[in-house]
């Protein structure tokens, strides 16, 4: 089977090995003549970034680069990126990298033309309508990991550096105009990033499938996404040059982010404040939290996971699936407890406060009260 395609769900996606070479055509389609490539500090000097800048320069698009992006990007990174965008006279953004580069790049395109602070556009009610939609620059997304799915999302997660709270900033026009999914860009990912990002995609699918909201298309995507992660993440982890496995995982990242339109839940409610306070890797944190959340949600999701387990060739229904998740984490070198990531019991009250106010997590099948979140954090600690 040829792993190459041109997709328009949920946006235009150029998928396949080597397709980063089509970046100039994507820029033309998006109306960009002087784009700014936004990526994180770790990627800035790597060969995949240099080669992409070479492609831009050869096409007469310049070599605009901004890379002052932290692993959990904040409003300071955003202000610096918007300033660089305006100073360079850019007319669009190429968001390049994992979740941090993609999220910050999308926000630079969003905020460079706004006059209000970014927190005024948090994903609450219709706050997105406060933005000047005409001032939002076009965006091309190029993922270099396979997990967050931010390349097909209409929002970004930005950490408030003063309160250490992660905020979701949403606007429909933040959805990239064109996405280039080239699995060759993920070949150099180290094992722990391969595992963490892959399990982030898995968490997206698990939580979307668990959500009680009605969205049968997302439900189907989430189920198949889980299957693909189970089959191909171990292969990508064992052999980073396995292009088929890398391609399938890149597909799953986009699938997970598409599926979670149905809703996220307690896994993300926990991992967002943990990441903001302890600067942990997001996907790895999700994986650590997942067994405790499955146990907490068992009474509400066991029946639906009977069907999922059968589809996924897991014996034992929900109990079998729950056991599989812990075994899968262990196989991929994931720590068993939040304490292994540096999380302390004294931080739990502040983490609970951050989890309660997270607007992205309304898809948990059981209400997330302060008491049960406290219990969850203690169980995962």
CSV table of N, CA and C in Angstrom, one decimal, residues 4 15-16 132 268 273 323 375:
chain,number,residue,atom,x,y,z
A,4,UNK,N,0.8,7.6,0.6
A,4,UNK,CA,0.9,9.0,0.1
A,4,UNK,C,-0.6,9.4,-0.2
A,15,UNK,N,0.4,14.6,2.5
A,15,UNK,CA,1.0,13.5,3.3
A,15,UNK,C,1.9,12.6,2.5
A,16,UNK,N,3.1,12.3,3.0
A,16,UNK,CA,3.9,11.4,2.4
A,16,UNK,C,5.4,11.7,2.5
A,132,UNK,N,-9.7,40.3,15.7
A,132,UNK,CA,-9.8,40.8,14.4
A,132,UNK,C,-9.4,39.7,13.4
A,268,UNK,N,-5.9,14.9,30.5
A,268,UNK,CA,-5.4,16.2,30.1
A,268,UNK,C,-5.6,17.2,31.2
A,273,UNK,N,-1.7,21.1,34.1
A,273,UNK,CA,-1.1,21.8,35.2
A,273,UNK,C,0.2,21.1,35.7
A,323,UNK,N,-5.2,-3.3,31.7
A,323,UNK,CA,-3.9,-3.9,31.9
A,323,UNK,C,-2.9,-3.7,30.7
A,375,UNK,N,-8.1,13.0,44.6
A,375,UNK,CA,-7.9,11.5,44.7
A,375,UNK,C,-7.1,11.0,43.5
